[in-house]
Short mmCIF file of C-alpha atoms and ligand atoms in Angstrom, two decimals:
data_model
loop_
_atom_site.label_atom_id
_atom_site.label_comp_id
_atom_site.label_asym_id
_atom_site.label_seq_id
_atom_site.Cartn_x
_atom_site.Cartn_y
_atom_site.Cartn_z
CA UNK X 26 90.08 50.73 65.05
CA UNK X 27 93.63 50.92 66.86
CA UNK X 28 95.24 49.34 69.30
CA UNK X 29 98.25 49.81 71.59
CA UNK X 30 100.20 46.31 71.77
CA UNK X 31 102.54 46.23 74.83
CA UNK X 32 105.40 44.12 75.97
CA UNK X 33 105.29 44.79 79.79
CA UNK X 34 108.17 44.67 82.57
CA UNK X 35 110.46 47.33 81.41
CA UNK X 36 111.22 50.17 83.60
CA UNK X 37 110.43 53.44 82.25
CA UNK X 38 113.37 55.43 82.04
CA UNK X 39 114.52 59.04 80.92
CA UNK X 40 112.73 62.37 80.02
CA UNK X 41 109.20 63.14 78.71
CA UNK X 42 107.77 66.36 78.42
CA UNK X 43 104.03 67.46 79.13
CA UNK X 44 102.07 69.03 76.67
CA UNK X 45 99.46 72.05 77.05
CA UNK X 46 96.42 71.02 79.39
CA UNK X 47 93.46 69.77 77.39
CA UNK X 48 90.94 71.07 79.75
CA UNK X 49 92.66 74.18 80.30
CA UNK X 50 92.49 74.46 76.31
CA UNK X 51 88.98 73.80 75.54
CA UNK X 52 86.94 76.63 77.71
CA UNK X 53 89.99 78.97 76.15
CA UNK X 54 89.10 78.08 72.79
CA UNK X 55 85.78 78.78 73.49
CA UNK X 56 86.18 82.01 74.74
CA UNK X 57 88.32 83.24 71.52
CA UNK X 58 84.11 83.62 70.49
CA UNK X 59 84.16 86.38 73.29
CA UNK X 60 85.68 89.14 70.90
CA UNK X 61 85.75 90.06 67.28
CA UNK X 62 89.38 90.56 67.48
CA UNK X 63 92.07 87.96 66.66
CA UNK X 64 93.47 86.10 69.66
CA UNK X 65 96.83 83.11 69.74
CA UNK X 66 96.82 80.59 71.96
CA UNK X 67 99.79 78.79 72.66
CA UNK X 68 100.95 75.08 74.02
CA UNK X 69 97.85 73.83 72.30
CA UNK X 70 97.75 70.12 72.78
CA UNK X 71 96.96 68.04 69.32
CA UNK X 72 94.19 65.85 70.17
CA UNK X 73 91.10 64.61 68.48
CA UNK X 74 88.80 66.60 71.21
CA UNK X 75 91.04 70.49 70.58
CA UNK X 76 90.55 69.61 67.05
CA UNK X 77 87.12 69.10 67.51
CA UNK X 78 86.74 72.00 68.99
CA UNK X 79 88.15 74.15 66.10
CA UNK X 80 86.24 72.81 63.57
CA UNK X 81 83.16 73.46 65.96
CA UNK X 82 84.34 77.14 66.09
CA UNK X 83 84.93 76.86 62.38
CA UNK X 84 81.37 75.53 62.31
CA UNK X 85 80.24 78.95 63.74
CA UNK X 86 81.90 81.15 61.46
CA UNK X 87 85.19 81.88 63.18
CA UNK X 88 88.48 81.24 61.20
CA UNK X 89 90.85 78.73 62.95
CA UNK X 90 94.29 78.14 61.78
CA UNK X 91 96.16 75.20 64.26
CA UNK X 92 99.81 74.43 63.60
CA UNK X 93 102.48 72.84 65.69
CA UNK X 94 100.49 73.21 68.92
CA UNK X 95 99.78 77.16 68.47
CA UNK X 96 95.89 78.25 67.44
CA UNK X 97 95.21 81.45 65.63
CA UNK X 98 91.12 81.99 66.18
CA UNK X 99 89.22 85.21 64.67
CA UNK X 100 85.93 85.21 65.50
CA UNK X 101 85.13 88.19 63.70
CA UNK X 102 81.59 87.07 62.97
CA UNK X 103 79.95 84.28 64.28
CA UNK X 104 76.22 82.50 63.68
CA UNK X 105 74.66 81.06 67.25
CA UNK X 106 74.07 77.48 65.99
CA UNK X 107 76.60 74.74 66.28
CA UNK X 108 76.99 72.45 64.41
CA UNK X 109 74.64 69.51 66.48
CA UNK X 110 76.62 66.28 65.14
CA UNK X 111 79.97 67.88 66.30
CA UNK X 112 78.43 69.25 70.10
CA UNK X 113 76.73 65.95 70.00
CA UNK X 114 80.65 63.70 70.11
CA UNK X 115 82.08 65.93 72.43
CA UNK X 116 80.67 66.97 75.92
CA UNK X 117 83.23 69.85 76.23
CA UNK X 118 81.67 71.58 73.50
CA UNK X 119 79.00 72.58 75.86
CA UNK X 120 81.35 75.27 77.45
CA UNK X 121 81.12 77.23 73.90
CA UNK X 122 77.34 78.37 75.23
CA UNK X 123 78.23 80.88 78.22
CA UNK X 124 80.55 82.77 74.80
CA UNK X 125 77.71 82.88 72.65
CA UNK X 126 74.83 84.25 75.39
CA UNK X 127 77.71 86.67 76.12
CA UNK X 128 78.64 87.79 72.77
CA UNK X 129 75.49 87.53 71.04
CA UNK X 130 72.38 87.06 74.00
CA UNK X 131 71.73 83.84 72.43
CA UNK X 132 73.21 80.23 71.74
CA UNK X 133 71.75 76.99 70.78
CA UNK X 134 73.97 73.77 71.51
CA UNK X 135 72.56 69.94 71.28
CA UNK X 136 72.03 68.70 74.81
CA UNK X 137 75.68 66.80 75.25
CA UNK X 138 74.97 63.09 76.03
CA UNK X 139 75.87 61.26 79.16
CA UNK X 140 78.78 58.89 79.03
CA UNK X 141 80.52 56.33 80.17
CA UNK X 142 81.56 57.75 83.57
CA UNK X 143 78.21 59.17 84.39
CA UNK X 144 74.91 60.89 83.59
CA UNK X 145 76.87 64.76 83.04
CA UNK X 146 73.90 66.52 84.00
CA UNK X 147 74.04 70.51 82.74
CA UNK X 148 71.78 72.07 85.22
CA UNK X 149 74.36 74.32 87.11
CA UNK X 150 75.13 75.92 83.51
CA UNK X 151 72.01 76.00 83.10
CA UNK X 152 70.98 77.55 86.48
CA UNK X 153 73.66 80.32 85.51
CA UNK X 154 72.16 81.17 82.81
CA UNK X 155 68.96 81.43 84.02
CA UNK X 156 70.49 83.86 87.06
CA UNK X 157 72.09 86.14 84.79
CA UNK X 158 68.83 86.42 82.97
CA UNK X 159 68.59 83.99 79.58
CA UNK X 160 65.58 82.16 78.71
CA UNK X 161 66.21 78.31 79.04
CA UNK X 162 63.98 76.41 76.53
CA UNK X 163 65.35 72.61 75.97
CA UNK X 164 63.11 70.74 73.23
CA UNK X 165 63.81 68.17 70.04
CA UNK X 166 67.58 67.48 71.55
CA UNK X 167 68.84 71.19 71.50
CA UNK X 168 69.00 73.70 74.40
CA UNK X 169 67.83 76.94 73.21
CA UNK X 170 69.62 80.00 75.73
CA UNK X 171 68.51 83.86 74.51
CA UNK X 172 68.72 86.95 76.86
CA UNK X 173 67.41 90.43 76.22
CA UNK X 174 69.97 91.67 78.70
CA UNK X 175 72.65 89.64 80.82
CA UNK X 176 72.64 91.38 84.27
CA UNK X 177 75.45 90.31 87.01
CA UNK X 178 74.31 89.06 89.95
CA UNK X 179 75.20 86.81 92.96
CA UNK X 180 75.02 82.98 92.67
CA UNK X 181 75.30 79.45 93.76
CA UNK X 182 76.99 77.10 91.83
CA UNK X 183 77.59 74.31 94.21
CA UNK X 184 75.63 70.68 92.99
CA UNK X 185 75.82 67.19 94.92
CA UNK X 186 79.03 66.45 93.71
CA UNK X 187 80.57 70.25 94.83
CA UNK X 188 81.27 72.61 92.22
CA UNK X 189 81.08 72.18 88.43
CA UNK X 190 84.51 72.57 86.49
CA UNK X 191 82.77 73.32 83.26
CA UNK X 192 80.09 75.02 84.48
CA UNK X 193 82.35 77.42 86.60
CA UNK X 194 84.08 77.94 83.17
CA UNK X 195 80.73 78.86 81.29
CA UNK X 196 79.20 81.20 83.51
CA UNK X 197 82.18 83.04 84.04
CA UNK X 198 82.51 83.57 80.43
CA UNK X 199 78.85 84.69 79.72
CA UNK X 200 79.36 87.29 82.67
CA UNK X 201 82.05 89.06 81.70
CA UNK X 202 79.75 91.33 79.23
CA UNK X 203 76.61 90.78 81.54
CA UNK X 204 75.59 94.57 82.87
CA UNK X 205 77.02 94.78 86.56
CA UNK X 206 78.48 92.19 88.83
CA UNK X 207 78.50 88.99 89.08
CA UNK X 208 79.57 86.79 92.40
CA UNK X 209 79.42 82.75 91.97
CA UNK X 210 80.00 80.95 94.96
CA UNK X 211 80.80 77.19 95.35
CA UNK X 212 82.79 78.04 92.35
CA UNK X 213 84.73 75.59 91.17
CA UNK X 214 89.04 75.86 91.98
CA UNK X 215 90.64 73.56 89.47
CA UNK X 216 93.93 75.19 88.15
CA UNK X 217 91.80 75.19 84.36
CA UNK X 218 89.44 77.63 85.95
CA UNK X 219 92.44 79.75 87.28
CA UNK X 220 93.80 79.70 83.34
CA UNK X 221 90.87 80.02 81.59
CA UNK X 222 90.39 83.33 84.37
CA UNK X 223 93.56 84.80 83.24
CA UNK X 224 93.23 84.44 79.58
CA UNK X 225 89.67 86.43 80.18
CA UNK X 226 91.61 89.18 81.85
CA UNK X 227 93.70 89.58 79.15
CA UNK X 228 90.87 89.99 76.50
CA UNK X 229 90.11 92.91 78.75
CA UNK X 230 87.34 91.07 81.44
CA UNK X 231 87.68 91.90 85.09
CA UNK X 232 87.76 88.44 86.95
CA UNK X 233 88.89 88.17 90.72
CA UNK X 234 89.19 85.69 93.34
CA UNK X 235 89.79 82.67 90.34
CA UNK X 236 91.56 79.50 92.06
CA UNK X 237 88.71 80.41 95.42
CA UNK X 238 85.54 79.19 95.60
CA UNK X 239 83.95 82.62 95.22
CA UNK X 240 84.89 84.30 91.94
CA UNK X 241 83.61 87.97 90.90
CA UNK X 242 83.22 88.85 87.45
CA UNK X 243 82.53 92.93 86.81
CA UNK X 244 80.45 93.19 82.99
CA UNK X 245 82.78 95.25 80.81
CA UNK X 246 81.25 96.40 77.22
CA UNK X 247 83.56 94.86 74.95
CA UNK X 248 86.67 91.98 75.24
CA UNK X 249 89.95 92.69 72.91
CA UNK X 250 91.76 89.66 71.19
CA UNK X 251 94.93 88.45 73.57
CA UNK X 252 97.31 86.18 73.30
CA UNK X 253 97.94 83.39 75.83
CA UNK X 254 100.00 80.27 76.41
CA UNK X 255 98.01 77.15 78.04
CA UNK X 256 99.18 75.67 81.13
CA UNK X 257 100.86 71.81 81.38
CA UNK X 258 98.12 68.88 82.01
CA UNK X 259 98.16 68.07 85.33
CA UNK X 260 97.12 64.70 84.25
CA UNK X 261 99.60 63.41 81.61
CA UNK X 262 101.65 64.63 84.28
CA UNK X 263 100.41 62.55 87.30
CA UNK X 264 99.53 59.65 84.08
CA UNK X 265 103.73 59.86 83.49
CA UNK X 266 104.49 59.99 87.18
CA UNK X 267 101.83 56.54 87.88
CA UNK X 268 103.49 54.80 85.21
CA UNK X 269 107.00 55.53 86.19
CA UNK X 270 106.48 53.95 89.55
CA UNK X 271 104.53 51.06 88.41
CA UNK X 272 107.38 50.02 85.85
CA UNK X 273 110.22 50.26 89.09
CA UNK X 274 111.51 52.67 86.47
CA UNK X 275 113.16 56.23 87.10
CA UNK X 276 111.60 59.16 85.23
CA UNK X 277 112.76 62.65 85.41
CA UNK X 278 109.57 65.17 83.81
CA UNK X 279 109.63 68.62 82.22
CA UNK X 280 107.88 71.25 81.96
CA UNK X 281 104.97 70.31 84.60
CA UNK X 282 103.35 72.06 87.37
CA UNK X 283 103.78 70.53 90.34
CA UNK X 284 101.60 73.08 92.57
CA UNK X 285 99.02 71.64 90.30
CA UNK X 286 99.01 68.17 91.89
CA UNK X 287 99.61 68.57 95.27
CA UNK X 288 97.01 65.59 96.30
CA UNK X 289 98.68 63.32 93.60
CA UNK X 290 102.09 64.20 95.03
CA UNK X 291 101.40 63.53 98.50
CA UNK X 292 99.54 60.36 97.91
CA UNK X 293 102.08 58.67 95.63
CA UNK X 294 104.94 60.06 98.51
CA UNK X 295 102.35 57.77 101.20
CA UNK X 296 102.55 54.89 98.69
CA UNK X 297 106.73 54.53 98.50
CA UNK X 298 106.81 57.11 95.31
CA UNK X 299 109.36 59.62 95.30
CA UNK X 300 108.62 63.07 93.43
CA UNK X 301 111.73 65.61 93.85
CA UNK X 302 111.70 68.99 92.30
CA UNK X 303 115.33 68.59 90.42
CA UNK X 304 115.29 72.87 88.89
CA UNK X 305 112.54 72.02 86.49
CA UNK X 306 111.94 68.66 86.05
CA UNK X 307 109.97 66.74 88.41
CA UNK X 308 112.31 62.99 89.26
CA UNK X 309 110.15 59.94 89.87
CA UNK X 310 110.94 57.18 91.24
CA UNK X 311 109.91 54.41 93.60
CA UNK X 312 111.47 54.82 97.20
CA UNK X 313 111.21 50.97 97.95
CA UNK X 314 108.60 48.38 97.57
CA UNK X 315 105.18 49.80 96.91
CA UNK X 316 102.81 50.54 100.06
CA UNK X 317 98.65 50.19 100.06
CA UNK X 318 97.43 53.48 100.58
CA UNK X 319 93.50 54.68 100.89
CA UNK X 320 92.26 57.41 97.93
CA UNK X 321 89.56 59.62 97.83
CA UNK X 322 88.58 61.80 94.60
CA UNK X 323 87.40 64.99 95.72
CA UNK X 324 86.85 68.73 93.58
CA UNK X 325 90.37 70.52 93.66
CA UNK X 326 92.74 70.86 95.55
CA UNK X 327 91.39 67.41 96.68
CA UNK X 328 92.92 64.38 94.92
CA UNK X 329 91.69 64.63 90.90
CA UNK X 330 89.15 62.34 89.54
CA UNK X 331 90.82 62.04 86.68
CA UNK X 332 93.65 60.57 87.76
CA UNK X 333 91.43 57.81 90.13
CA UNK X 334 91.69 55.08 87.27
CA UNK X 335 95.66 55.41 87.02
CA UNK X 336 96.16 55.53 90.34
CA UNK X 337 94.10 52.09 90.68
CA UNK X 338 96.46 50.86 88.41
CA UNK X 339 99.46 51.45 90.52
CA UNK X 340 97.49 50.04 93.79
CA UNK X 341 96.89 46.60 92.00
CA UNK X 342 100.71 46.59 92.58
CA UNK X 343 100.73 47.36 96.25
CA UNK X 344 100.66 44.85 98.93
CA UNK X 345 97.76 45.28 100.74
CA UNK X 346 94.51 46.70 100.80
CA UNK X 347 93.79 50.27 98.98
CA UNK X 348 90.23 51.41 99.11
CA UNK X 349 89.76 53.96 96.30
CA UNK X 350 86.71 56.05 97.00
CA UNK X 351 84.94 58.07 94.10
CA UNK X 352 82.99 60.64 94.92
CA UNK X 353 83.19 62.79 91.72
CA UNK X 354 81.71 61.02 89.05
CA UNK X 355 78.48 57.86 89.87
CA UNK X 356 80.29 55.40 87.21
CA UNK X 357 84.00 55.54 86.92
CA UNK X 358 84.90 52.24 87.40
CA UNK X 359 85.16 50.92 84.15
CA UNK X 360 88.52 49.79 84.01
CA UNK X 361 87.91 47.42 87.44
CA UNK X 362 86.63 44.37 85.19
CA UNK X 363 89.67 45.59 82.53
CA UNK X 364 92.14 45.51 85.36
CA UNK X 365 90.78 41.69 86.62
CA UNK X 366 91.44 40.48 83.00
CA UNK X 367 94.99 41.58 83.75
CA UNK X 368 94.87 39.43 87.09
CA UNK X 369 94.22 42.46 89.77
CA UNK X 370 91.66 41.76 92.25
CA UNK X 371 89.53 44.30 92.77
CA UNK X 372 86.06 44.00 94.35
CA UNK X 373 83.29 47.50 93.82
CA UNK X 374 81.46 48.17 97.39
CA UNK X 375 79.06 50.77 96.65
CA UNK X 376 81.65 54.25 95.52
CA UNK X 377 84.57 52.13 96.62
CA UNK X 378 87.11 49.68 95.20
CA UNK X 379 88.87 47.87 97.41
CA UNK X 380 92.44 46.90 95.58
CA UNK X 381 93.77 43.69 97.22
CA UNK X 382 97.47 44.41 95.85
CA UNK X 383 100.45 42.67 95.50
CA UNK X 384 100.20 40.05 93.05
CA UNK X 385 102.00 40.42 89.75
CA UNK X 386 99.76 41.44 86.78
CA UNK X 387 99.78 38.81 83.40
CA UNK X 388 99.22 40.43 80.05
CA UNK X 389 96.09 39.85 78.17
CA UNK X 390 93.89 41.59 75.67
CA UNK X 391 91.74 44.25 77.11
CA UNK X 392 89.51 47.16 76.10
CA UNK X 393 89.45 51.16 76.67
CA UNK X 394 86.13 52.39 77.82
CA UNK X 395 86.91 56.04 78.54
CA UNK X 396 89.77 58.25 78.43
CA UNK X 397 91.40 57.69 81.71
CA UNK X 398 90.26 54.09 81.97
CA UNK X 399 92.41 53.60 79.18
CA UNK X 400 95.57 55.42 80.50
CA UNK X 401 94.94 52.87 83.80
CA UNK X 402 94.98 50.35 81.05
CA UNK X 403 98.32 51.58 79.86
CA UNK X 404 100.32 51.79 82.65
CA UNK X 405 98.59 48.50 84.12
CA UNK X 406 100.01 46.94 80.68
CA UNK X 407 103.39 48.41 81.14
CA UNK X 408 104.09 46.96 84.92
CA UNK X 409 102.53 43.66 83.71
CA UNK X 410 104.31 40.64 82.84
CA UNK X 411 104.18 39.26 78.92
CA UNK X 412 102.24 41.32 75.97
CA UNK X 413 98.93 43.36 76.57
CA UNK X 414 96.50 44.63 73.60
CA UNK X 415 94.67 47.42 74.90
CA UNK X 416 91.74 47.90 72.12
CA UNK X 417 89.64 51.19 70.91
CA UNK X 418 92.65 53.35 72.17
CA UNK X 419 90.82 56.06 70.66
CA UNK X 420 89.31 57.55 73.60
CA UNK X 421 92.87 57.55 74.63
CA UNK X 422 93.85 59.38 71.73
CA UNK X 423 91.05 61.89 72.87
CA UNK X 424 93.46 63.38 76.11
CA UNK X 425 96.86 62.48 75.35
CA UNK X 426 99.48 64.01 73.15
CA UNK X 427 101.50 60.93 71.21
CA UNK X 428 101.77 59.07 74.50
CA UNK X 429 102.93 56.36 72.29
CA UNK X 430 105.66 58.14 71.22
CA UNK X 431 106.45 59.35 74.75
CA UNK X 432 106.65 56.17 76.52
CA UNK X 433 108.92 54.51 73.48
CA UNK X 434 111.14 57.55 74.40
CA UNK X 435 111.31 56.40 77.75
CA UNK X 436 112.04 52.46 76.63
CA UNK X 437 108.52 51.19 76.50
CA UNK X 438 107.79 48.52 74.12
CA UNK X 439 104.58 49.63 72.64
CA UNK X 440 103.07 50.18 69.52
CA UNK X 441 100.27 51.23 67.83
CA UNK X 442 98.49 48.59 65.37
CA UNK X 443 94.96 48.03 63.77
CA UNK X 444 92.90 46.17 66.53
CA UNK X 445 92.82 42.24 65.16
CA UNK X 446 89.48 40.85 66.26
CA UNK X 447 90.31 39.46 69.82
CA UNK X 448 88.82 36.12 70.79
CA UNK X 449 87.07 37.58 74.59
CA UNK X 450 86.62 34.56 76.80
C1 EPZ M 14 85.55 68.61 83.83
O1 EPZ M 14 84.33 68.05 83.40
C2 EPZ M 14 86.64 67.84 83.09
N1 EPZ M 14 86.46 67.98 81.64
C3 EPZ M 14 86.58 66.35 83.47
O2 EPZ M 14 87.69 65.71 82.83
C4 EPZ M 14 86.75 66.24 84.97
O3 EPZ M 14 86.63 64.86 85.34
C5 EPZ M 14 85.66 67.05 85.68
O4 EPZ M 14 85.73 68.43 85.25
C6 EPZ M 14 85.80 67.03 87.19
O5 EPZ M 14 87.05 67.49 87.55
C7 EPZ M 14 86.85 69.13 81.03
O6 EPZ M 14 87.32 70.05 81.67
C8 EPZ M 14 86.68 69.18 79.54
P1 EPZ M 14 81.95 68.84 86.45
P2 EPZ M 14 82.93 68.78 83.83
O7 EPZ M 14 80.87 69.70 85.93
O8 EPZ M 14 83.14 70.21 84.03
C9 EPZ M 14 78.07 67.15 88.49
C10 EPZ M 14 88.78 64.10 81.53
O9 EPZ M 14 89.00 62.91 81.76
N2 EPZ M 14 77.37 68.22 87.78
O10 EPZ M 14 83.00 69.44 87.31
O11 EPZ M 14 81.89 68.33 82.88
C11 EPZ M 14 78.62 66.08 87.57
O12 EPZ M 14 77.62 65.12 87.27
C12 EPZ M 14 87.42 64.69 81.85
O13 EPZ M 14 89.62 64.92 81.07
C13 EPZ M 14 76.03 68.46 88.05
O14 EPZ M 14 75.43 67.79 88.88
O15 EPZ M 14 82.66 68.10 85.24
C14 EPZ M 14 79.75 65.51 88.37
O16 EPZ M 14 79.22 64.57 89.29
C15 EPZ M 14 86.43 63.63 82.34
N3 EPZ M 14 75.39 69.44 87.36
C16 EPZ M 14 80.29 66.71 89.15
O17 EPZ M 14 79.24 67.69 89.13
C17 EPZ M 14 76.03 70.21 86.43
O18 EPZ M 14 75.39 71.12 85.85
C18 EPZ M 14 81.54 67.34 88.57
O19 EPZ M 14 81.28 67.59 87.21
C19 EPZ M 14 77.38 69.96 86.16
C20 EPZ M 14 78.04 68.96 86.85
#
């Protein structure tokens, strides 16, 4: 397994540019198995989770050629099994089912696991489904979806968290060629949803009211193949703009989004961070010594989830108090006992950390757990002072486009090795 191995206390400094949105690109893939028609999608990001979603659309018959970030996908035929091992790795695979009930009134997928963050229940998809008509059945591992007819109708979406990204994404997709119209309310917002809308309008769907929380979807016959170019990740973005300020560094970023991260801008402007729009690049930088702010992860246009772990990072740095306040995900605090090892002090109340900030962080050896918890590893390793080995970077490698490379571009001294076996006190 790899490692990163960094030599902390430089400030970041120069350009990086973001890559295509990984969850903007998975429910797009997926809904290349809308049409029999050939469709290219642009700005791909190259990560282990797009790639595993091509070879699970390769796994249902589709042909899937990805080079130098763009995807060429013909689904001219596809079978309504995937492949279970493959569904089974990756949780996002689950948003290839609303597709396949559209397309073909039927779709088995292998019920994705929980993880590390939390339990992932399905049941919104699943009560989508059900609305717009399908037979559920879920037995020996697999959920088993099959619908005579798909008939729009109104729904509710909304679970105890607020909406579901994913599950916004699959029901919308299994209602464009439903009979009639469909309304779901408590949809879900996220800028992902808004993308994944568009690209469905250009395959010839009829989506309004995308980017709301009530989104209507009028059943058309048939979907064409399009073309489309994915939007920039929101959260490299907000990862770059973290660890710009937590290095005292001065980072200037291209080709973001900023209307995307509203939340993230405004809270890192309350901590001492300055963002300014420089024509299209987005300049970083601290505005003075750090301040302790309060954070609260919310559904969008609240502050992102995903960007809760990173943003812990930076508050370790803060004088102060920060209470960080998850209210997204049960378990995504992973990287609070990785963060102690690097000397933050951090105490778990319940859904809140509370960040005592302030004191330096000390390298050490420390260890990924999930895909963001690894990026608060990162930048964590970056402000702190001597060398850090963060281990099983592969969940990193999951979400993030050669950030290696990126932050060596911007004078970080990190590299990528095999993981030595780590004496853990
Ligand atoms: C998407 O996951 C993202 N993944 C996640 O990013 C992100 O953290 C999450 O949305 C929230 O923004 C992709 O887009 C591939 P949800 P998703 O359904 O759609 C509960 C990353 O780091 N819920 O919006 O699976 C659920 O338990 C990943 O890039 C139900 O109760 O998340 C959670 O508490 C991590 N029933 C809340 O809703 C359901 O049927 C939000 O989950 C579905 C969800």
């Amino acid at each position: 397994m790899e490692s990163f191995l960094i030599k902390g206390g430089v400030p970041l400094r120069g350009t990086v540019e973001i890559s295509g949105s990984k969850n903007a690109a998975l429910p797009i893939m997926a809904a290349t198995l809308l049409t029999s028609e050939p469709c290219v999608i642009r700005r791909v990001p190259d990560l282990s989770d797009t790639r595993f979603m091509a070879q699970i659309l390769a796994s249902l018959g589709a042909e899937v050629k990805f080079e130098n970030g763009t995807l060429n996908i013909h689904a001219r035929k596809i079978g309504t099994y995937a492949d279970y091992e493959l569904v089974r790795k990756m949780r996002g695979s689950i948003c290839i089912m609303g597709p396949l009930l559209g397309r073909l009134r039927q779709a088995r997928v292998s019920l994705p696991g929980g993880c590390i963050i939390g339990a992932r229940p399905i049941n919104l998809h699943l009560k989508g489904f059900a609305a717009l008509g399908a037979k559920i059945q879920i037995a020996g591992g697999y959920i088993d979806a099959t619908a005579k007819k798909l008939i729009g109708t109104p729904m509710f979406l909304g679970g105890r968290a607020g909406s579901t990204v994913l599950g916004t994404a699959n029901v919308m997709m299994a209602a464009t060629l439903a009979d009639g119209v469909t309304v779901i309310e408590s949809a879900a917002c996220e800028p992902e949803v808004v993308d994944l809308a568009k690209f469905l309008n250009a395959l010839g769907a009829k989506i309004s009211g995308a980017g709301s929380p009530t989104i209507t979807i009028t059943g058309v016959k048939n979907l064409h193949g399009a073309e489309h170019e994915v939007i920039p990740d929101r959260i490299e973005t907000a990862t770059f703009m973290i660890a710009a300020a937590a290095t005292n560094g001065e980072v200037a970023i291209t080709g973001a989004q900023p209307d995307h991260l509203r939340a993230v801008i405004d809270k890192l402007t309350e901590a001492q961070v300055s963002v300014q729009r420089r024509g299209a690049k987005l300049l970083v930088r601290r505005k003075g010594r750090l301040k302790s702010v309060d954070v609260t992860t919310l559904p969008h246009s609240g502050f992102p989830t995903d960007v809760q772990a990173q943003m812990m990072a930076l508050l370790t740095l803060a004088p102060g108090i920060s209470i960080i306040t998850e209210r997204i995900f049960e378990a995504r605090f992973m990287h609070v006992s990785e963060l102690a090892r690097l000397g933050a002090d951090i105490e778990i109340e319940g859904p809140s950390a509370i960040v005592k900030g302030g004191r330096p962080l000390s390298g050490a050896p420390v260890m990924a757990s999930d895909l963001r918890a690894s990026a608060a590893l990162v930048i964590a390793g970056l402000a702190a002072k001597g060398t850090t080995q963060v281990n099983r970077i592969y969940h990193l490698d999951r979400g993030y486009e050669r950030m290696d490379e990126k932050l060596r571009k911007l004078g970080a001294r990190i590299q990528r090795i095999e993981e030595k076996v780590q004496e853990r006190g």
